[in-house]
Coordinates of C-alpha atoms and ligand atoms in Angstrom, one line a residue:
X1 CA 127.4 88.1 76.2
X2 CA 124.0 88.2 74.6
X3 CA 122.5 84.7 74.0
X4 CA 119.2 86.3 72.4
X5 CA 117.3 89.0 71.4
X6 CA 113.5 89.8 71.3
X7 CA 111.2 92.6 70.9
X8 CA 109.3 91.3 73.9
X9 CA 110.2 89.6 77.2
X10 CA 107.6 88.3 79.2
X11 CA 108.7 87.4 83.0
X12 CA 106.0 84.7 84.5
X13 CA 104.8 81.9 83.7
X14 CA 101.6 82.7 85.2
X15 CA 97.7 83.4 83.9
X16 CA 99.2 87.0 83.2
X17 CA 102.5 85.8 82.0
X18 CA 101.4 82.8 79.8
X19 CA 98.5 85.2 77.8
X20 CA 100.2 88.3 77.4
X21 CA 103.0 86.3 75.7
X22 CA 100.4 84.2 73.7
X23 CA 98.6 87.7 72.9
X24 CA 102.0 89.6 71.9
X25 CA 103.2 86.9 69.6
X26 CA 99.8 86.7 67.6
X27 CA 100.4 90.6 67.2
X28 CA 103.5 89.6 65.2
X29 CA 106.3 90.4 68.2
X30 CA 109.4 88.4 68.6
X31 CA 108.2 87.5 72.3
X32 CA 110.6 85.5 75.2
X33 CA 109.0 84.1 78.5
X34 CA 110.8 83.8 81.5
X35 CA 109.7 81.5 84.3
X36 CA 111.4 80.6 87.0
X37 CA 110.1 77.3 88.5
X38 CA 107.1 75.3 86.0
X39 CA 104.8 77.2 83.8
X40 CA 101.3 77.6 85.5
X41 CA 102.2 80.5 88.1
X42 CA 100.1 80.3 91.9
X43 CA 96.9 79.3 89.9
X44 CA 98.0 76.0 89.0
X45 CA 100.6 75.2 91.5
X46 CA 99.8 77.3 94.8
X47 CA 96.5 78.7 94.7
X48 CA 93.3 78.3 92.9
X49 CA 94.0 74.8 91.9
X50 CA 95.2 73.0 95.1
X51 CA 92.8 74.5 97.2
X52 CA 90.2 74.0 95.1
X53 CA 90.6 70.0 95.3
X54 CA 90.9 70.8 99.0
X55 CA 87.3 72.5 98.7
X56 CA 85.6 69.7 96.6
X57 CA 87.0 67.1 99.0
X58 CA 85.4 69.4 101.9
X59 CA 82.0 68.9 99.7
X60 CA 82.2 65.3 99.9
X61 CA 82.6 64.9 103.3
X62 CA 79.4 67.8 104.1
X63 CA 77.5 65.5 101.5
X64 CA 78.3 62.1 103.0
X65 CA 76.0 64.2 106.1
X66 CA 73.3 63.7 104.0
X67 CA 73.0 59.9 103.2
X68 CA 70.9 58.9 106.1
X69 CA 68.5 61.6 105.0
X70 CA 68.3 60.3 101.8
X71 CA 68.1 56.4 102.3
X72 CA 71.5 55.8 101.9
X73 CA 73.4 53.5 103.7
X74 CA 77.4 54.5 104.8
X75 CA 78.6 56.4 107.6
X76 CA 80.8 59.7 107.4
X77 CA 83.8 59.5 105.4
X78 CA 87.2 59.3 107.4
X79 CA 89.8 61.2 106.0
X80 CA 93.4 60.5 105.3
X81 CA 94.9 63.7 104.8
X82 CA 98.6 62.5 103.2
X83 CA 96.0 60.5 100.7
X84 CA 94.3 63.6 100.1
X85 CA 97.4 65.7 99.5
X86 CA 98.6 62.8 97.5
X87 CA 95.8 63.2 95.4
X88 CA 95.7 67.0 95.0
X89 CA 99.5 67.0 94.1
X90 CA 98.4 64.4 91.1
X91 CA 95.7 67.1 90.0
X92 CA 97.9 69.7 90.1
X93 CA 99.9 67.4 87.9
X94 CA 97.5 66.7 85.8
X95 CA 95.8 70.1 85.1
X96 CA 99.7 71.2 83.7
X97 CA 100.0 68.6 81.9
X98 CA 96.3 69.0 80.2
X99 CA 96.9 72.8 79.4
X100 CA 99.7 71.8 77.7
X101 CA 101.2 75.3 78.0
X102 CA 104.9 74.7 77.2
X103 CA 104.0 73.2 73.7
X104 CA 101.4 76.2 73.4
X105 CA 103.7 78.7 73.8
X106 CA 106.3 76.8 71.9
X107 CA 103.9 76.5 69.0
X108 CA 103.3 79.8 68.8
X109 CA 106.6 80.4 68.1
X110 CA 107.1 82.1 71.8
X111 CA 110.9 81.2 73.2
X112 CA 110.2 79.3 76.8
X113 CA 112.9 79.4 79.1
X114 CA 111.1 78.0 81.9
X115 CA 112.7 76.1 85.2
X116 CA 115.2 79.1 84.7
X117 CA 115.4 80.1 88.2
X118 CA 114.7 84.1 88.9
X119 CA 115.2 85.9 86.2
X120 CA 116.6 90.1 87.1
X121 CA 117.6 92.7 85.6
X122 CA 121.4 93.3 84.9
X123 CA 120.8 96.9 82.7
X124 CA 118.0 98.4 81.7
X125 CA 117.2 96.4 78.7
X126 CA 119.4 92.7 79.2
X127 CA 117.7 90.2 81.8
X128 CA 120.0 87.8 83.4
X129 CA 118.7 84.3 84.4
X130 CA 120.2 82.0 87.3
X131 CA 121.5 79.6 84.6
X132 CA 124.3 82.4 83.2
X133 CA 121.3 82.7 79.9
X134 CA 121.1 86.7 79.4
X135 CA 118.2 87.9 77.3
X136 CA 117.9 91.3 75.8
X137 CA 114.4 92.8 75.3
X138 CA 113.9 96.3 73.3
X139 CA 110.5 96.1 75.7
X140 CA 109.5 93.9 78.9
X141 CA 106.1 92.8 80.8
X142 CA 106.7 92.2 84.0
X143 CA 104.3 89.3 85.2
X144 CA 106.0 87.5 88.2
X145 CA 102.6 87.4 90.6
X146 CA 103.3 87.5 94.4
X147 CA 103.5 85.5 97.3
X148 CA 101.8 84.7 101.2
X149 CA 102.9 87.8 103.5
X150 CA 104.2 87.2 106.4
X151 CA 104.3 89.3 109.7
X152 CA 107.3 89.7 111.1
X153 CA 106.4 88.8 115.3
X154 CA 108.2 86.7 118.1
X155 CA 107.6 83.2 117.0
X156 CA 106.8 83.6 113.6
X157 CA 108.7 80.9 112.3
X158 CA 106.1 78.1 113.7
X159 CA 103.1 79.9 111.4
X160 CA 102.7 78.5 108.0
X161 CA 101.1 80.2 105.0
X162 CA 98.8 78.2 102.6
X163 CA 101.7 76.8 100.7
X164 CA 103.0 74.7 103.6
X165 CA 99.9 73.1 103.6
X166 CA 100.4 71.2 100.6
X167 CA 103.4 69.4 102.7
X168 CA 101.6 68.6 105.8
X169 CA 101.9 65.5 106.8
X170 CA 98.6 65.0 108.7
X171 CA 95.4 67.0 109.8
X172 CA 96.1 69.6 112.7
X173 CA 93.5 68.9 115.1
X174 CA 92.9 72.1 115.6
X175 CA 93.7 75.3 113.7
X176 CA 94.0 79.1 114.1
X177 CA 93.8 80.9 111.0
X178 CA 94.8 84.6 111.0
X179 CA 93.2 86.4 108.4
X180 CA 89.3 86.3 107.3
X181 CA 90.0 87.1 103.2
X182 CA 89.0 84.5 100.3
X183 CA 92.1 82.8 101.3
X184 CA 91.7 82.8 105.6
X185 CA 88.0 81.8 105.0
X186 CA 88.4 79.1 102.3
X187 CA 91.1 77.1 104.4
X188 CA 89.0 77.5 108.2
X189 CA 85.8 76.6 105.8
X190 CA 87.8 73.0 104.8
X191 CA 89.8 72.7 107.8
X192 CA 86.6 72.8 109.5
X193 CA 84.8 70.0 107.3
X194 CA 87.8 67.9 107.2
X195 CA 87.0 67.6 111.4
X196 CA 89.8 70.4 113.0
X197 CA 88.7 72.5 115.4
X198 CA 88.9 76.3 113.8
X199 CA 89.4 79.7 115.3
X200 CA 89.3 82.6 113.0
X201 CA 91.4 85.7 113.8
X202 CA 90.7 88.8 111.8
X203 CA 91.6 92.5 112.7
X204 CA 88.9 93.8 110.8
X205 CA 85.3 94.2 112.2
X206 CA 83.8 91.4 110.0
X207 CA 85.3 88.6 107.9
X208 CA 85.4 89.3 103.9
X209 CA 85.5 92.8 105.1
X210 CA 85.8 93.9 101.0
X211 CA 82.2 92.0 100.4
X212 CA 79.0 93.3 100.6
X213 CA 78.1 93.6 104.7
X214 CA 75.4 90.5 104.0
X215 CA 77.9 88.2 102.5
X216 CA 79.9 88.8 105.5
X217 CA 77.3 88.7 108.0
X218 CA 75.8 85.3 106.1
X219 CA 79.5 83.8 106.2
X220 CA 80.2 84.4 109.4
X221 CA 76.5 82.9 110.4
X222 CA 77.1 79.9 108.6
X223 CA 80.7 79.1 110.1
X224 CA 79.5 79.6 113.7
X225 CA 76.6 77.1 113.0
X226 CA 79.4 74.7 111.5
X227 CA 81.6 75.5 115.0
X228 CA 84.5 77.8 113.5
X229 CA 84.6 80.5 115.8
X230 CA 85.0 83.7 114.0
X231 CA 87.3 86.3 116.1
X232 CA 86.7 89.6 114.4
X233 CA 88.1 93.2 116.0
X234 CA 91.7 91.6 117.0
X235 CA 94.2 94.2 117.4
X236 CA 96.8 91.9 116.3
X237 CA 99.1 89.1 116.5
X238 CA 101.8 89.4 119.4
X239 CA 103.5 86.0 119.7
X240 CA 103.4 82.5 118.5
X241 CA 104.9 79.9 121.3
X242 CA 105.8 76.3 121.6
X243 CA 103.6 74.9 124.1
X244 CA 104.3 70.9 124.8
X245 CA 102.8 69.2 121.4
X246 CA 101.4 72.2 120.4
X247 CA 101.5 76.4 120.0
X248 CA 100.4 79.1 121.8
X249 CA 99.1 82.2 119.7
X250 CA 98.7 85.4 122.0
X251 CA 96.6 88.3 120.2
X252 CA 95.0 91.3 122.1
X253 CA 91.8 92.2 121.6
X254 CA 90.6 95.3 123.2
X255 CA 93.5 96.0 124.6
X256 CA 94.1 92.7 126.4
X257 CA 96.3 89.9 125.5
X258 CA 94.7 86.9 125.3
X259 CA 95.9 83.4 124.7
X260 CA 95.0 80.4 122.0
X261 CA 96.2 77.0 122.6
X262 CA 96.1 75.3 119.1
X263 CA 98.3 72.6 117.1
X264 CA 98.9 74.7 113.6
X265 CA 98.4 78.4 113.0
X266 CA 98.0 79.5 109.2
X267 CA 98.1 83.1 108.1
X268 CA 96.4 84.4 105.6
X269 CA 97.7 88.3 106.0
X270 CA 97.8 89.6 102.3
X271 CA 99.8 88.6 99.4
X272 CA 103.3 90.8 97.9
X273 CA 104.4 91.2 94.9
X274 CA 107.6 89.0 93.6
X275 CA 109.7 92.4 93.7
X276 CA 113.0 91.3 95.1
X277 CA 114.5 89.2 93.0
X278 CA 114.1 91.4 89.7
X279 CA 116.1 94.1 90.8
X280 CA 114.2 96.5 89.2
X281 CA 116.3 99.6 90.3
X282 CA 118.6 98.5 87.1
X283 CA 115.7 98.8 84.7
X284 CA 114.2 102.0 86.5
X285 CA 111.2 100.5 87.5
X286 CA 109.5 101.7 90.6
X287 CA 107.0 100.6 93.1
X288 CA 104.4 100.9 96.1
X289 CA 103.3 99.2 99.1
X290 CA 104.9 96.1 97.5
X291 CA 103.6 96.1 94.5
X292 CA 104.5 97.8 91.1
X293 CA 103.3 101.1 90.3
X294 CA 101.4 101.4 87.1
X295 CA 99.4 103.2 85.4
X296 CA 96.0 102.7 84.2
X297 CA 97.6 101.9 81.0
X298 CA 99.5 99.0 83.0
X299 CA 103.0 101.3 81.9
X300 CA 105.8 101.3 84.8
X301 CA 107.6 104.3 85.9
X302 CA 110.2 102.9 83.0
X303 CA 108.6 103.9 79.3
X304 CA 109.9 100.2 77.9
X305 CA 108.3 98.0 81.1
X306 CA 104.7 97.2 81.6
X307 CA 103.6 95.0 84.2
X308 CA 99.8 93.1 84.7
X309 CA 98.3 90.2 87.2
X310 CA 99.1 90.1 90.8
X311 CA 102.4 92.1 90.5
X312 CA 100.5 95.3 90.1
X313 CA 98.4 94.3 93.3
X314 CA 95.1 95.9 91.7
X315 CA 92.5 92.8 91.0
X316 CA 94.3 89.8 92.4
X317 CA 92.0 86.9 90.5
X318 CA 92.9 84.8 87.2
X319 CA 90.1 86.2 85.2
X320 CA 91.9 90.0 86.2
X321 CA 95.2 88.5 85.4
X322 CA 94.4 86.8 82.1
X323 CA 92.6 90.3 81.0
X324 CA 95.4 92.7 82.1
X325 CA 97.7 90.0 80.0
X326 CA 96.0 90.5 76.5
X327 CA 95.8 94.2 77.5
X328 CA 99.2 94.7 78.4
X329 CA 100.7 92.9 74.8
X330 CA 98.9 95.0 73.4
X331 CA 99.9 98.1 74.9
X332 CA 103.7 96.6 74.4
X333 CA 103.2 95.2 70.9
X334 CA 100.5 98.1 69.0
X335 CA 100.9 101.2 71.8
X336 CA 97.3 103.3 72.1
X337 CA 95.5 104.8 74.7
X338 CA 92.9 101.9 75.2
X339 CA 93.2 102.3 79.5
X340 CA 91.9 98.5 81.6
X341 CA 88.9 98.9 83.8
X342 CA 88.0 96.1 85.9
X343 CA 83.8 96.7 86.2
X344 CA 82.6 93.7 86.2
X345 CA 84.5 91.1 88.3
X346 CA 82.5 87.9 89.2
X347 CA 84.3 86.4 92.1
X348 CA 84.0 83.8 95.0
X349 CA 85.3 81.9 97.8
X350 CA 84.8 78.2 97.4
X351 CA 83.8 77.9 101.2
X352 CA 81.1 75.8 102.7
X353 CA 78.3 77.9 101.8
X354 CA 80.3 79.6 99.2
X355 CA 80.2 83.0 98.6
X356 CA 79.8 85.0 95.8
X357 CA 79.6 88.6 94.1
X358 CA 80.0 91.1 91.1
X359 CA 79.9 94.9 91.1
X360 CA 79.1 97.6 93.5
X361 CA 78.6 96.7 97.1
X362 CA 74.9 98.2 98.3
X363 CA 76.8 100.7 100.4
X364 CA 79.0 101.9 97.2
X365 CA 75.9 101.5 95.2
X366 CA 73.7 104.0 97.1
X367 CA 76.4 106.6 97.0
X368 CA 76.1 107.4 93.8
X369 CA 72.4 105.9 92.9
X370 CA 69.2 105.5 94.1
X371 CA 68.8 101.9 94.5
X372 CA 66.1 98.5 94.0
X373 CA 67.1 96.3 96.3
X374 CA 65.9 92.4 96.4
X375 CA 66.7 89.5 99.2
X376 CA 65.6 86.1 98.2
X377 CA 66.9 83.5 100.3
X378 CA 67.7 80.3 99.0
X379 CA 64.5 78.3 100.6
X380 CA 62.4 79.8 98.1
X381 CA 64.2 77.6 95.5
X382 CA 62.6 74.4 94.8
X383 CA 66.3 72.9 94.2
X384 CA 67.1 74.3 97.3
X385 CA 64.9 72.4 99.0
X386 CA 65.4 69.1 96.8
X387 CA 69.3 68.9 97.7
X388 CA 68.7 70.3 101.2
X389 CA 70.7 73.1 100.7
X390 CA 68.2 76.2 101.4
X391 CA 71.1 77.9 103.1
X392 CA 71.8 82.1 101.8
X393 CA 70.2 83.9 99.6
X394 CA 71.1 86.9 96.8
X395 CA 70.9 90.4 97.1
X396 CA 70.3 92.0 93.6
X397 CA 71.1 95.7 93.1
X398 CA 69.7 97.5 90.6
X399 CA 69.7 101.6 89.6
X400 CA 65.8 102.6 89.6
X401 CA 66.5 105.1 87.0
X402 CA 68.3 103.2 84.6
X403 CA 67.3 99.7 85.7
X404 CA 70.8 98.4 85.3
X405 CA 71.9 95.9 88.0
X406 CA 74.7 97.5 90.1
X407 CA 75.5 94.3 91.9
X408 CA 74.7 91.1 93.2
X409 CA 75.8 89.4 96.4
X410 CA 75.4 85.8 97.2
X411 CA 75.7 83.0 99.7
X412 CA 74.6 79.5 99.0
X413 CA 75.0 76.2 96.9
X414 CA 77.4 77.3 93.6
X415 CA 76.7 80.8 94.4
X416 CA 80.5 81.2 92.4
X417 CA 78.5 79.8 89.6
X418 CA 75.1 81.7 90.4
X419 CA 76.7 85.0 90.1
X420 CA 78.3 84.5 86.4
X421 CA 74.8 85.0 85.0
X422 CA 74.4 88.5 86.7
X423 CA 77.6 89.4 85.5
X424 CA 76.9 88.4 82.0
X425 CA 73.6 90.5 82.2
X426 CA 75.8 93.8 83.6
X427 CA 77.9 93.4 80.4
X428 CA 75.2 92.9 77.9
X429 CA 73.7 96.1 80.1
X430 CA 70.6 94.1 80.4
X431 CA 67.5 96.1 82.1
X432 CA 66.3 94.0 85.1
X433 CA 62.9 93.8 83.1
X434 CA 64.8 91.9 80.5
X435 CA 66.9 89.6 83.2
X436 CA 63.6 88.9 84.8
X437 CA 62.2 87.5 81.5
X438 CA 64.9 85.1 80.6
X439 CA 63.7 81.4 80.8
X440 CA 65.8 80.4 83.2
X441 CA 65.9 76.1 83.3
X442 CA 64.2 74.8 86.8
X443 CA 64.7 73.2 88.9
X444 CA 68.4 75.4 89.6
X445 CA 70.0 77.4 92.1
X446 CA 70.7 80.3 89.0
X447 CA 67.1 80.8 88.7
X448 CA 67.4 83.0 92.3
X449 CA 68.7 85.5 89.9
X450 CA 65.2 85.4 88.1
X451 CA 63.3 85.5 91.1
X452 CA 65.0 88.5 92.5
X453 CA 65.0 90.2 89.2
X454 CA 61.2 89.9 88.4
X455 CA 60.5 91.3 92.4
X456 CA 62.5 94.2 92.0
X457 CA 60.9 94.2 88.4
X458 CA 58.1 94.5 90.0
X459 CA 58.9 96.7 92.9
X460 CA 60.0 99.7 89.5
X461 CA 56.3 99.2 88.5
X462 CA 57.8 97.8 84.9
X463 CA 55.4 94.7 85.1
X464 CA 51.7 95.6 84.7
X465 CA 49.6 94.9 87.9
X466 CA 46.0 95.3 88.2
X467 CA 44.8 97.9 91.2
X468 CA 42.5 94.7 92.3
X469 CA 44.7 92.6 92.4
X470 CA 44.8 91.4 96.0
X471 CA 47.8 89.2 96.7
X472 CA 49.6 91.3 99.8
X473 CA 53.4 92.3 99.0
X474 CA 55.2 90.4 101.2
X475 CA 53.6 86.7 100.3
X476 CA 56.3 84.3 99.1
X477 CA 55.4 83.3 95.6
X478 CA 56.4 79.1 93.9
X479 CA 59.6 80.2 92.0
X480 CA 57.9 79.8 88.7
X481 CA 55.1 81.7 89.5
X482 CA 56.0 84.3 87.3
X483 CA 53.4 86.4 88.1
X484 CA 53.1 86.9 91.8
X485 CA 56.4 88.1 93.5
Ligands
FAD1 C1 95.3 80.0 98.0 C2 94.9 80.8 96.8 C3 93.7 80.5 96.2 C4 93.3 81.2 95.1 N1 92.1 81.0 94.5 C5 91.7 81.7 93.4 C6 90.5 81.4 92.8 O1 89.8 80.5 93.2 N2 90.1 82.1 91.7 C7 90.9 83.2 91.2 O2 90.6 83.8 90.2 N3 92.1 83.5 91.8 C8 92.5 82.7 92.9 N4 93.7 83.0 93.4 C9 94.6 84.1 92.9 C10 95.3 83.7 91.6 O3 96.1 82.5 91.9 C11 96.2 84.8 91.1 O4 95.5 86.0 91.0 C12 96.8 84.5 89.8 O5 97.6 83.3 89.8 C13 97.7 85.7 89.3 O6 98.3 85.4 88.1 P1 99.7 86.1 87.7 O7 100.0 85.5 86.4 O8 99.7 87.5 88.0 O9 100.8 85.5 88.8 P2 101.2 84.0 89.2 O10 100.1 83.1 88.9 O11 101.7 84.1 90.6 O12 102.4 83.7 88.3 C14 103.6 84.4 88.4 C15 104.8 83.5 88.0 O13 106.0 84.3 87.9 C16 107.1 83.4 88.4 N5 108.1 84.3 88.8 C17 108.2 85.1 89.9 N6 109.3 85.8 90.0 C18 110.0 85.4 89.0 C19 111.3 85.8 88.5 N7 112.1 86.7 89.1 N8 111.8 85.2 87.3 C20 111.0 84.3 86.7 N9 109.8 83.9 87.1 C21 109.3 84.5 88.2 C22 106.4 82.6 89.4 O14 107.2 81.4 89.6 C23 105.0 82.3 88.9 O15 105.0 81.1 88.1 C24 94.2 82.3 94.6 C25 95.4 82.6 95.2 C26 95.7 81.8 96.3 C27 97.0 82.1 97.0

């Protein structure tokens, strides 16, 4: 029995889910969306959202290091971890409740059928949910995200993932977190703040091993000065134990095993897509490596399924999601050969210094272009020095024969929010000339962009500099000194 019909079902409640669903409606289509558990997919519930409380709690504590310096009285913050998790549940709360994405949908005229339980496929074109409901759809967008991988190895069960942490019920005192992604990084990063001693296991030679070489080098610099010890060039994982109160991790490295007493061990070993419960073999959908296979027109193997966000395993951020979402209704909804592209992708970790970057790394960059490079560290910035946080610097990449920035690459204070204004100037295909000339406000950690704009500026022979001019190259010049880079 059918208990309704629509052109479009959308499966996810998720950034991907909840816009293509949005998007397809506004195009006029009859549109369904299927969620499982609340509307808000890892973002709000799991991921960005949780951790980032964890990461602005982090903050607090680092700042409380500063009083003293600043003639203010109060010692370091103790902290209460259940209060903490207490309070990041309430936020997570409270950011559902203020997107108000149920009435949203529901206003648009979209049918919810969320706290459904798993939604799969029965035939090609009929959904069946847990609660008996069976939809029809003539087409579908499959949005249903991922989840934490885990490794299958002898004593795997005592690891968590990052969504156990939101049930701990104290700190660890110390921590071994396997896996130096955004994810590995962001949790040793807090861990570390919040007083735990970290170890961070990673097979690959360097942490952030998909960043630019300088982020990861000026990541794992900062950790080791904060005490995390960073273990790069594992070979892998063999064993967890129980060990009296605590666990035993064994790993090899160079070919010898070597042991790691520790209370808690997290991994942070990649992320699958939600595959197995849609049982996508009845709607003739394939995949790969865990994820499903699309095309660059986000079309499955099955003409009447489309998929976008985490699912497809391509760009795994909101902003990605979210973009893939309006793209994919649209494919659904209109058709056309409009392919996605994801160029220009400012992202981040939200670690302590964060991290940040958009575009080519300098190594892709100088494969296909001959390359301006600048390196301003963050001590050049007057508000560096005003908050005492001169810590990183940006690299700024730019073509020499086009004078388009290729890339930027950033560690330091809000470098997640220094590296929107580079992006913003790849899209408007800004020259560097022009990105040096914007009046950037002082005193503020964004203006690095201008400083490393007008050296390289500069460096292309686009600003007009006197043979007599004596100043040598390499003298550091007050960041609004315009003039003398
Ligand atoms: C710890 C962590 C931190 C992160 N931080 C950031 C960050 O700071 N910035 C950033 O951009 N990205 C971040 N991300 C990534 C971001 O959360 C994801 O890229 C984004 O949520 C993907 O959106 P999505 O809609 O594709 O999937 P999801 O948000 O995962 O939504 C999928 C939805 O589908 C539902 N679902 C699954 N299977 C079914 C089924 N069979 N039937 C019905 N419903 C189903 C799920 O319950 C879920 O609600 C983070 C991720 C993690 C894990």
């Amino acid at each position: 029995m059918v208990d309704a019909a629509f052109e479009i079902v959308v499966i996810g409640g998720g950034p991907a889910g909840v816009t293509a669903a949005l998007r397809a409606r506004e195009l006029g289509a009859a549109v369904a969306l299927v969620e499982r558990g609340n509307l808000g997919g890892t973002c709000v519930g799991d991921g960005c959202v949780p951790t980032r409380v964890l990461a602005h709690a982090a903050r607090l504590v680092r700042d409380a290091g500063q009083f003293a310096a600043y003639g203010l009285e109060g010692g370091p913050p103790e902290v209460d971890f259940a209060r903490l998790l207490n309070r990041t549940q309430r936020i997570v709360y409270e950011v559902q409740e203020k997107k108000q994405i149920k009435g949203r949908l529901e206003a648009a005229g979209v049918g919810v059928f969320d706290r459904a339980g798993d939604a799969r496929f029965v035939e090609p074109y009929m959904l069946a949910l847990e609660d008996g409901t069976s939809l029809r759809g003539e087409k579908f967008i499959l949005c249903a995200g991922g989840h934490a991988r885990r490794i299958p190895l002898p004593g795997g069960e005592y690891a968590l993932t990052h969504s156990d942490i939101w049930k701990l019920e104290k700190l660890p005192r110390s921590v071994a977190v396997v896996g130096g992604a955004a994810t590995g990084c962001q949790l040793a990063s807090v861990f570390a703040t919040f007083g735990a001693r970290v170890r961070l296991l990673e097979v690959a030679p360097r942490i952030l091993a998909a960043e630019d070489e300088v982020i990861s080098g000026g990541v794992t610099e900062a950790f080791e000065r904060r005490g995390i010890e960073v273990i790069t060039g594992i070979g892998g994982i063999e064993r967890i134990e129980e060990d009296g109160d605590g666990l035993r991790l064994a790993y090899t490295r160079a070919g010898e095993t070597c042991l790691l007493d520790t209370e808690a061990v997290v991994l942070c070993v990649g992320w699958v897509g939600n595959l197995e419960r849609l049982n996508l073999g009845a709607a003739g959908v394939e995949t790969e490596g865990g994820y499903i296979k699309v095309d660059n027109s986000l079309r499955t193997s099955a003409p009447h399924v489309f998929a976008a966000g985490d699912i497809t395993g391509r760009m795994m951020l909101v902003q990605s999601a979210t973009y893939e979402g309006n793209l994919v209704a649209e494919k659904a909804v209109l058709g056309g050969e409009r392919v996605y592209q994801h160029e220009i992708v400012p992202h981040g970790g939200f670690t302590d210094p964060e991290y940040a970057s958009v575009g080519l790394t300098e190594h892709q960059a100088r494969e296909n272009h001959d390359c301006a490079v600048a390196v301003v560290p963050y001590s050049d910035l007057d508000r560096g020095v005003i908050d005492g946080r001169t810590e990183g610097f940006c690299k700024l990449i730019v073509s020499r024969s086009s004078r388009r920035v290729l890339g930027a690459h950033i560690v330091g204070e809000q470098a997640v929010e220094v590296v929107q204004i580079v992006a913003t100037a790849m899209r408007a295909n800004m020259p560097v000339e022009d990105l040096a000339d914007v009046e950037l406000a002082y005193p503020t950690f964004t203006s690095i962009v201008g400083i490393a704009a007008r050296q390289i500026a500069r460096d292309l022979g686009l600003v007009v500099v006197s043979s007599r001019y004596g100043i040598s190259k390499g003298m550091r010049a007050a960041e609004w000194e315009q003039g003398s880079m």
